[in-house]
Short mmCIF file of C-alpha atoms and ligand atoms in Angstrom, two decimals:
data_model
loop_
_atom_site.label_atom_id
_atom_site.label_comp_id
_atom_site.label_asym_id
_atom_site.label_seq_id
_atom_site.Cartn_x
_atom_site.Cartn_y
_atom_site.Cartn_z
CA MET A 1 184.89 -42.95 45.80
CA HIS A 2 187.54 -42.25 48.38
CA GLU A 3 185.21 -41.11 51.13
CA LEU A 4 186.07 -43.98 53.44
CA ALA A 5 189.73 -42.93 53.75
CA VAL A 6 188.75 -39.28 53.87
CA THR A 7 186.14 -39.92 56.56
CA GLN A 8 188.66 -41.82 58.63
CA SER A 9 191.08 -38.85 58.51
CA MET A 10 188.22 -36.56 59.42
CA LEU A 11 187.17 -38.71 62.37
CA ASN A 12 190.75 -38.97 63.62
CA LEU A 13 191.12 -35.21 63.53
CA ALA A 14 187.86 -34.68 65.45
CA LEU A 15 188.80 -37.26 68.08
CA GLU A 16 192.22 -35.69 68.51
CA TYR A 17 190.71 -32.25 69.19
CA ALA A 18 188.05 -33.69 71.48
CA GLU A 19 190.66 -35.45 73.56
CA ARG A 20 192.76 -32.31 73.80
CA ALA A 21 189.70 -30.47 75.09
CA SER A 22 189.08 -33.29 77.59
CA ALA A 23 185.61 -33.77 76.11
CA GLN A 24 183.51 -36.86 76.72
CA ARG A 25 181.51 -36.69 73.58
CA ILE A 26 181.43 -34.98 70.20
CA THR A 27 177.95 -33.79 69.32
CA ARG A 28 178.62 -31.99 66.06
CA ILE A 29 181.38 -31.66 63.47
CA ASN A 30 181.40 -28.56 61.29
CA LEU A 31 182.97 -29.18 57.90
CA VAL A 32 183.63 -26.88 54.98
CA VAL A 33 183.53 -28.47 51.53
CA GLY A 34 184.37 -26.77 48.25
CA GLU A 35 182.07 -27.36 45.34
CA ILE A 36 184.80 -29.00 43.26
CA ALA A 37 186.67 -30.74 46.09
CA GLY A 38 185.26 -34.06 44.90
CA ILE A 39 183.71 -34.89 48.25
CA VAL A 40 180.22 -36.39 48.36
CA ASP A 41 178.49 -35.41 51.62
CA GLU A 42 176.16 -38.37 51.67
CA SER A 43 178.94 -40.90 51.47
CA VAL A 44 180.98 -39.14 54.15
CA GLN A 45 177.91 -39.31 56.36
CA PHE A 46 177.37 -42.95 55.46
CA TYR A 47 180.91 -44.01 56.36
CA PHE A 48 180.96 -41.77 59.39
CA ASP A 49 177.91 -43.40 60.91
CA PHE A 50 179.66 -46.72 60.51
CA ILE A 51 183.22 -45.99 61.62
CA SER A 52 182.36 -43.66 64.50
CA GLN A 53 180.53 -46.44 66.33
CA GLY A 54 182.01 -47.01 69.76
CA THR A 55 184.02 -43.74 69.63
CA PRO A 56 183.19 -40.46 71.42
CA ALA A 57 181.99 -39.18 68.05
CA GLU A 58 179.25 -41.77 67.70
CA GLY A 59 175.97 -40.07 66.87
CA ALA A 60 177.59 -36.71 66.13
CA LEU A 61 175.84 -34.51 63.61
CA LEU A 62 177.91 -33.71 60.53
CA SER A 63 177.35 -30.26 59.14
CA PHE A 64 178.59 -29.50 55.63
CA ARG A 65 179.03 -25.88 54.69
CA LYS A 66 179.40 -25.67 50.92
CA LEU A 67 181.82 -23.22 49.37
CA PRO A 68 181.03 -22.34 45.78
CA ALA A 69 183.81 -22.54 43.22
CA ARG A 70 185.00 -19.10 42.10
CA PHE A 71 187.03 -17.78 39.21
CA ARG A 72 189.26 -14.75 39.01
CA CYS A 73 189.14 -13.28 35.53
CA THR A 74 192.61 -13.26 33.99
CA ALA A 75 191.76 -10.21 31.91
CA CYS A 76 190.25 -7.80 34.44
CA GLY A 77 190.65 -9.41 37.86
CA GLN A 78 186.93 -9.65 38.60
CA GLU A 79 185.96 -12.58 40.85
CA PHE A 80 182.80 -14.51 40.05
CA PRO A 81 181.22 -17.91 40.72
CA LEU A 82 181.62 -20.94 38.51
CA ARG A 83 178.01 -21.39 37.44
CA ASP A 84 177.08 -24.46 35.50
CA GLY A 85 178.04 -23.91 31.89
CA ASP A 86 178.15 -20.10 32.11
CA TRP A 87 181.67 -18.99 32.84
CA THR A 88 181.71 -15.52 31.35
CA CYS A 89 183.17 -12.72 33.43
CA PRO A 90 180.32 -10.40 34.40
CA ALA A 91 182.64 -7.39 34.11
CA CYS A 92 184.41 -7.91 30.79
CA GLN A 93 182.67 -10.93 29.19
CA ARG A 94 185.88 -12.91 28.90
CA LEU A 95 185.32 -16.63 29.48
CA GLY A 96 186.55 -18.18 32.71
CA GLY A 97 189.81 -17.56 34.53
CA GLU A 98 191.76 -19.03 37.38
CA VAL A 99 189.92 -21.10 39.96
CA ILE A 100 190.52 -19.35 43.29
CA SER A 101 188.24 -21.35 45.54
CA GLY A 102 186.14 -24.48 45.58
CA ARG A 103 188.77 -27.12 46.40
CA GLU A 104 188.60 -26.66 50.18
CA PHE A 105 187.90 -29.50 52.53
CA TYR A 106 188.53 -28.65 56.14
CA MET A 107 187.15 -28.93 59.65
CA GLU A 108 186.05 -25.63 61.09
CA SER A 109 185.14 -26.71 64.59
CA ILE A 110 183.64 -29.44 66.69
CA GLU A 111 181.00 -29.18 69.38
CA VAL A 112 181.67 -31.27 72.44
CA GLU A 113 180.44 -31.94 75.93
CA MET B 1 170.02 -21.32 85.92
CA GLN B 2 171.35 -24.24 84.01
CA GLU B 3 174.89 -24.17 82.78
CA ALA B 4 175.33 -24.75 79.08
CA ARG B 5 176.96 -28.14 78.78
CA GLY B 6 178.29 -28.01 75.29
CA LYS B 7 181.21 -26.02 74.01
CA THR B 8 182.73 -25.38 70.63
CA VAL B 9 186.32 -26.28 69.91
CA THR B 10 187.85 -24.44 66.98
CA VAL B 11 189.79 -26.70 64.64
CA ILE B 12 190.36 -25.05 61.21
CA LYS B 13 192.40 -27.89 59.79
CA ASP B 14 192.70 -29.29 56.31
CA ILE B 15 191.37 -32.82 56.48
CA LEU B 16 193.78 -33.99 53.80
CA GLY B 17 196.64 -32.17 55.50
CA ALA B 18 198.39 -35.43 56.34
CA ASN B 19 198.51 -36.28 52.64
CA GLU B 20 199.83 -32.82 51.78
CA GLN B 21 202.58 -33.27 54.34
CA ILE B 22 203.72 -36.60 52.93
CA ALA B 23 203.49 -35.22 49.40
CA LEU B 24 205.85 -32.41 50.42
CA GLU B 25 208.28 -34.94 51.85
CA ASN B 26 208.10 -36.97 48.63
CA ARG B 27 208.76 -33.83 46.63
CA GLY B 28 211.78 -33.03 48.80
CA LEU B 29 213.15 -36.50 48.19
CA PHE B 30 212.58 -36.24 44.43
CA ASN B 31 214.35 -32.88 44.31
CA GLU B 32 217.27 -34.16 46.34
CA LYS B 33 217.71 -37.17 44.05
CA GLY B 34 217.05 -35.23 40.86
CA VAL B 35 213.97 -37.19 39.85
CA PHE B 36 211.38 -35.32 37.76
CA VAL B 37 207.94 -36.74 38.52
CA LEU B 38 204.70 -36.75 36.52
CA ASN B 39 201.29 -37.64 37.93
CA VAL B 40 199.29 -38.92 34.95
CA MET B 41 195.54 -38.74 35.49
CA ALA B 42 192.59 -39.64 33.26
CA ALA B 43 189.39 -41.58 32.96
CA PRO B 44 189.80 -45.34 32.52
CA GLY B 45 190.77 -46.14 28.94
CA ALA B 46 191.72 -42.58 27.94
CA GLY B 47 195.26 -43.72 27.20
CA LYS B 48 197.41 -43.21 30.29
CA THR B 49 199.44 -46.37 29.77
CA SER B 50 199.67 -45.74 26.03
CA LEU B 51 200.94 -42.21 26.63
CA ILE B 52 203.51 -43.47 29.10
CA GLN B 53 204.74 -45.97 26.52
CA ARG B 54 204.86 -43.28 23.82
CA THR B 55 206.77 -40.96 26.14
CA ILE B 56 209.29 -43.63 27.04
CA GLU B 57 210.16 -44.48 23.41
CA PRO B 58 211.90 -41.23 22.38
CA LEU B 59 213.34 -40.51 25.83
CA ARG B 60 214.74 -43.82 26.95
CA ASP B 61 218.14 -43.22 25.40
CA ARG B 62 218.44 -39.81 27.02
CA LEU B 63 216.91 -40.28 30.45
CA ARG B 64 216.70 -43.05 32.98
CA ILE B 65 212.99 -43.66 33.31
CA ALA B 66 210.86 -45.59 35.79
CA VAL B 67 207.11 -46.05 36.15
CA ILE B 68 204.73 -46.46 39.06
CA GLU B 69 201.44 -48.07 38.03
CA GLY B 70 198.41 -47.31 40.15
CA ASP B 71 195.75 -48.32 37.70
CA VAL B 72 193.48 -51.30 38.23
CA ALA B 73 193.88 -54.28 40.47
CA SER B 74 195.89 -56.36 38.03
CA THR B 75 199.51 -56.01 36.99
CA ILE B 76 198.64 -55.77 33.28
CA ASP B 77 199.85 -52.19 32.91
CA ALA B 78 202.97 -52.74 34.98
CA ASP B 79 203.73 -55.80 32.84
CA ARG B 80 203.28 -53.73 29.67
CA ILE B 81 205.91 -51.27 30.93
CA ALA B 82 208.25 -53.90 32.32
CA GLY B 83 208.04 -55.55 28.89
CA LEU B 84 209.82 -52.48 27.53
CA GLY B 85 212.68 -53.08 29.93
CA ILE B 86 211.74 -50.11 32.11
CA PRO B 87 211.58 -50.52 35.90
CA ALA B 88 207.93 -50.60 36.90
CA VAL B 89 206.31 -50.89 40.30
CA GLN B 90 202.66 -51.79 40.71
CA ILE B 91 200.83 -50.14 43.59
CA ASN B 92 198.13 -52.27 45.07
CA THR B 93 195.50 -49.64 45.82
CA GLY B 94 193.20 -52.22 47.36
CA GLY B 95 190.34 -50.91 45.26
CA ALA B 96 191.00 -47.25 46.10
CA CYS B 97 189.91 -44.71 43.53
CA HIS B 98 193.08 -42.61 43.59
CA LEU B 99 196.72 -42.78 44.60
CA ASP B 100 197.82 -40.87 47.65
CA ALA B 101 201.21 -39.66 48.77
CA SER B 102 201.78 -42.48 51.23
CA MET B 103 201.09 -45.14 48.59
CA VAL B 104 203.70 -43.52 46.37
CA ARG B 105 206.14 -43.32 49.23
CA SER B 106 205.75 -47.06 49.87
CA ALA B 107 206.21 -47.79 46.18
CA LEU B 108 209.49 -45.87 46.17
CA SER B 109 211.11 -48.63 48.20
CA GLY B 110 210.87 -50.74 45.06
CA LEU B 111 212.88 -48.22 43.03
CA SER B 112 216.39 -46.89 43.18
CA LEU B 113 215.89 -43.13 42.98
CA GLU B 114 219.58 -42.42 42.41
CA ASP B 115 219.25 -44.22 39.10
CA ILE B 116 216.14 -42.41 37.88
CA ASP B 117 215.80 -39.09 36.03
CA LEU B 118 212.13 -39.28 35.12
CA LEU B 119 209.40 -41.03 37.07
CA LEU B 120 206.00 -41.47 35.43
CA VAL B 121 203.17 -42.25 37.82
CA GLU B 122 199.96 -43.63 36.33
CA ASN B 123 197.12 -42.72 38.66
CA VAL B 124 193.91 -44.71 39.04
CA GLY B 125 191.44 -44.15 36.20
CA ASN B 126 189.15 -41.51 37.68
CA LEU B 127 188.40 -37.86 36.90
CA ILE B 128 187.35 -36.71 40.35
CA CYS B 129 189.28 -38.18 43.22
CA PRO B 130 192.94 -37.91 42.16
CA THR B 131 192.88 -34.10 42.04
CA GLY B 132 192.50 -33.84 45.80
CA PHE B 133 195.62 -35.89 46.51
CA ALA B 134 199.04 -34.52 45.70
CA LEU B 135 201.70 -37.20 45.38
CA GLY B 136 204.76 -34.96 45.40
CA GLU B 137 204.81 -34.67 41.61
CA HIS B 138 206.33 -31.79 39.65
CA LEU B 139 203.67 -31.87 36.96
CA LYS B 140 200.02 -32.85 36.97
CA VAL B 141 199.30 -34.37 33.58
CA MET B 142 195.79 -35.04 32.35
CA VAL B 143 194.87 -37.26 29.42
CA SER B 144 191.44 -36.67 27.93
CA SER B 145 190.42 -38.62 24.85
CA THR B 146 188.19 -37.64 21.96
CA PRO B 147 185.61 -40.45 22.38
CA GLU B 148 184.86 -39.10 25.87
CA GLY B 149 183.31 -36.06 24.24
CA ASP B 150 183.95 -32.34 23.83
CA ASP B 151 181.97 -31.50 26.97
CA LYS B 152 184.38 -33.18 29.39
CA PRO B 153 185.82 -29.88 30.74
CA TYR B 154 182.32 -28.68 31.56
CA LYS B 155 181.58 -31.85 33.50
CA TYR B 156 184.87 -32.14 35.38
CA PRO B 157 186.04 -28.61 36.14
CA GLY B 158 187.88 -29.82 39.25
CA MET B 159 190.46 -31.77 37.30
CA PHE B 160 190.63 -29.65 34.16
CA SER B 161 191.40 -26.58 36.24
CA ALA B 162 194.04 -28.27 38.37
CA VAL B 163 196.47 -29.70 35.81
CA ASP B 164 199.67 -28.27 34.34
CA VAL B 165 199.38 -30.05 31.03
CA LEU B 166 196.50 -31.52 29.10
CA LEU B 167 196.85 -34.06 26.32
CA LEU B 168 193.86 -34.68 24.10
CA ASN B 169 194.43 -38.26 22.99
CA LYS B 170 192.95 -40.34 20.15
CA VAL B 171 192.81 -37.46 17.68
CA ASP B 172 193.09 -40.17 14.99
CA LEU B 173 189.43 -40.89 15.73
CA LEU B 174 188.23 -37.31 15.15
CA PRO B 175 186.87 -37.97 11.63
CA LEU B 176 184.58 -40.61 13.11
CA LEU B 177 183.29 -38.54 16.02
CA ASP B 178 181.00 -35.62 16.71
CA PHE B 179 183.75 -33.86 18.61
CA ASP B 180 183.80 -30.09 18.33
CA MET B 181 187.36 -28.96 19.03
CA ASP B 182 186.28 -25.35 19.62
CA THR B 183 183.81 -26.38 22.31
CA PHE B 184 186.49 -28.42 24.02
CA ARG B 185 189.16 -25.70 23.77
CA ARG B 186 186.79 -23.04 25.03
CA GLY B 187 186.04 -25.10 28.14
CA VAL B 188 189.72 -25.74 28.75
CA GLU B 189 190.73 -22.11 28.27
CA ALA B 190 187.97 -20.92 30.55
CA LEU B 191 189.03 -23.22 33.36
CA ASN B 192 192.76 -23.22 32.94
CA PRO B 193 194.08 -20.43 30.75
CA ASN B 194 197.73 -21.31 31.37
CA VAL B 195 197.59 -25.04 30.74
CA ALA B 196 199.91 -26.53 28.13
CA PHE B 197 197.74 -28.30 25.57
CA PHE B 198 198.76 -31.07 23.17
CA PRO B 199 196.46 -32.93 20.79
CA VAL B 200 198.01 -36.37 20.30
CA SER B 201 197.40 -39.85 19.04
CA CYS B 202 199.15 -42.61 20.90
CA LYS B 203 198.09 -44.86 18.06
CA THR B 204 199.73 -42.97 15.17
CA GLY B 205 202.27 -41.02 17.21
CA GLU B 206 200.91 -37.68 16.01
CA GLY B 207 201.69 -34.82 18.39
CA ILE B 208 203.96 -36.89 20.62
CA GLU B 209 207.13 -35.10 19.54
CA ALA B 210 205.77 -31.69 20.57
CA TRP B 211 204.72 -33.04 23.95
CA VAL B 212 208.06 -34.73 24.59
CA GLU B 213 209.99 -31.58 23.64
CA TRP B 214 207.89 -29.50 25.98
CA LEU B 215 208.42 -32.05 28.75
CA LEU B 216 212.19 -31.97 28.30
CA ALA B 217 212.17 -28.18 28.41
CA ARG B 218 210.11 -28.17 31.59
CA ARG B 219 212.47 -30.65 33.17
CA ASP B 220 215.47 -28.53 32.19
CA GLN B 221 213.88 -25.49 33.79
CA GLY B 222 214.70 -27.33 36.94
CA PHE B 223 212.83 -28.44 39.93
CA GLN B 224 210.51 -26.01 41.61
CA PRO B 225 210.32 -26.56 45.34
N1 LIG C 301 192.37 -45.11 18.32
C1 LIG C 301 193.17 -44.91 19.36
N2 LIG C 301 193.18 -45.78 20.40
C2 LIG C 301 194.01 -45.53 21.43
C3 LIG C 301 194.85 -44.39 21.46
N3 LIG C 301 195.54 -44.40 22.63
C4 LIG C 301 195.13 -45.52 23.29
N4 LIG C 301 194.21 -46.19 22.58
C5 LIG C 301 193.53 -47.44 22.96
O1 LIG C 301 192.68 -47.15 24.07
C6 LIG C 301 192.64 -48.28 24.95
C7 LIG C 301 193.01 -47.84 26.37
O2 LIG C 301 194.35 -47.39 26.40
P1 LIG C 301 195.22 -47.45 27.72
O3 LIG C 301 196.52 -46.79 27.43
O4 LIG C 301 195.27 -48.81 28.27
O5 LIG C 301 194.33 -46.52 28.66
P2 LIG C 301 194.41 -46.28 30.27
O6 LIG C 301 193.33 -47.09 30.87
O7 LIG C 301 194.14 -44.81 30.44
O8 LIG C 301 195.78 -46.65 30.71
C8 LIG C 301 193.61 -49.31 24.38
O9 LIG C 301 192.85 -50.24 23.65
C9 LIG C 301 194.49 -48.49 23.46
O10 LIG C 301 194.99 -49.25 22.40
C10 LIG C 301 194.82 -43.50 20.34
O11 LIG C 301 195.51 -42.47 20.27
N5 LIG C 301 193.96 -43.80 19.33
MG1 LIG C 302 196.43 -48.00 32.18
ZN1 LIG C 303 186.91 -9.93 33.34
#
């Protein structure tokens, strides 16, 4: 799992924005994670608790907003979620399509004081 | 009245943005030097190194080829390639589960890009992590192998949907396995309708010619920015 490197990038980004806002402390980090981004929340949290020690982000709450993976049907253009095992287009019954979301991994905002 | 102490700072930033940036720089460098780059991804043991060897054989007289090996901690794979007389650089991932763009950039210092037409990068054996990290490659290549099962696309939609070309390796073993090709193909088509698909055997050489021809054609189509 690559969550250590990923968590470090995430922490750096949060600290950068906190400093720019002249904040003393980060209380919460709001993250958006796509269903197929390959990011495991629990291990991000685990590494975060460890590497944020002694930084203004120590003790911050990590919030993970999950984005479901979605297809766009190549036959009819309908968008629909990638449900486990059932990938038929609800409009035209064709199977699957192009993945249009679900790979996201970004920081929406931080809460500071 | 008490003043609210906290405030929200909007960020909206891709956490892997730094990797994307370096990948773009790598891609720019590859385009400038005319190096066509493949990122070869698969589970451990699927046949990444074998495919790289099979791809080198028919092309080595036509193209100047080099290899970057990201797999495992040892230099076994890099030694296998260097044994063919092909320049090979081993990336020490320090136990990481995927290559990233900066690792590839560091590895480039061990290669002379002016003297390379085709660069094959063997990623770390892993079906989840490598998809999130662009290296600057022109093509994302996935190797799946028949013993892994026909349900692989259903279990790893992230990678199956992200690649440009999929090779199903070890088709020589099909008679021995409960592998339903239709189930596999249906999963692949659902996730990635435009993917180029090649059933191959790196053991017998079956299917390799079709793959290599396709690869040459894609390279001739030029470098997309
Ligand atoms: N039967 C069979 N074995 C293969 C084939 N391709 C590779 N192998 C074997 O699978 C094992 C792993 O191959 P390797 O290329 O090292 O996989 P990697 O870990 O993905 O680089 C080796 O023992 C290969 O000899 C194939 O097409 N058929
Ligand atoms: Mg290998
Ligand atoms: Zn449809």
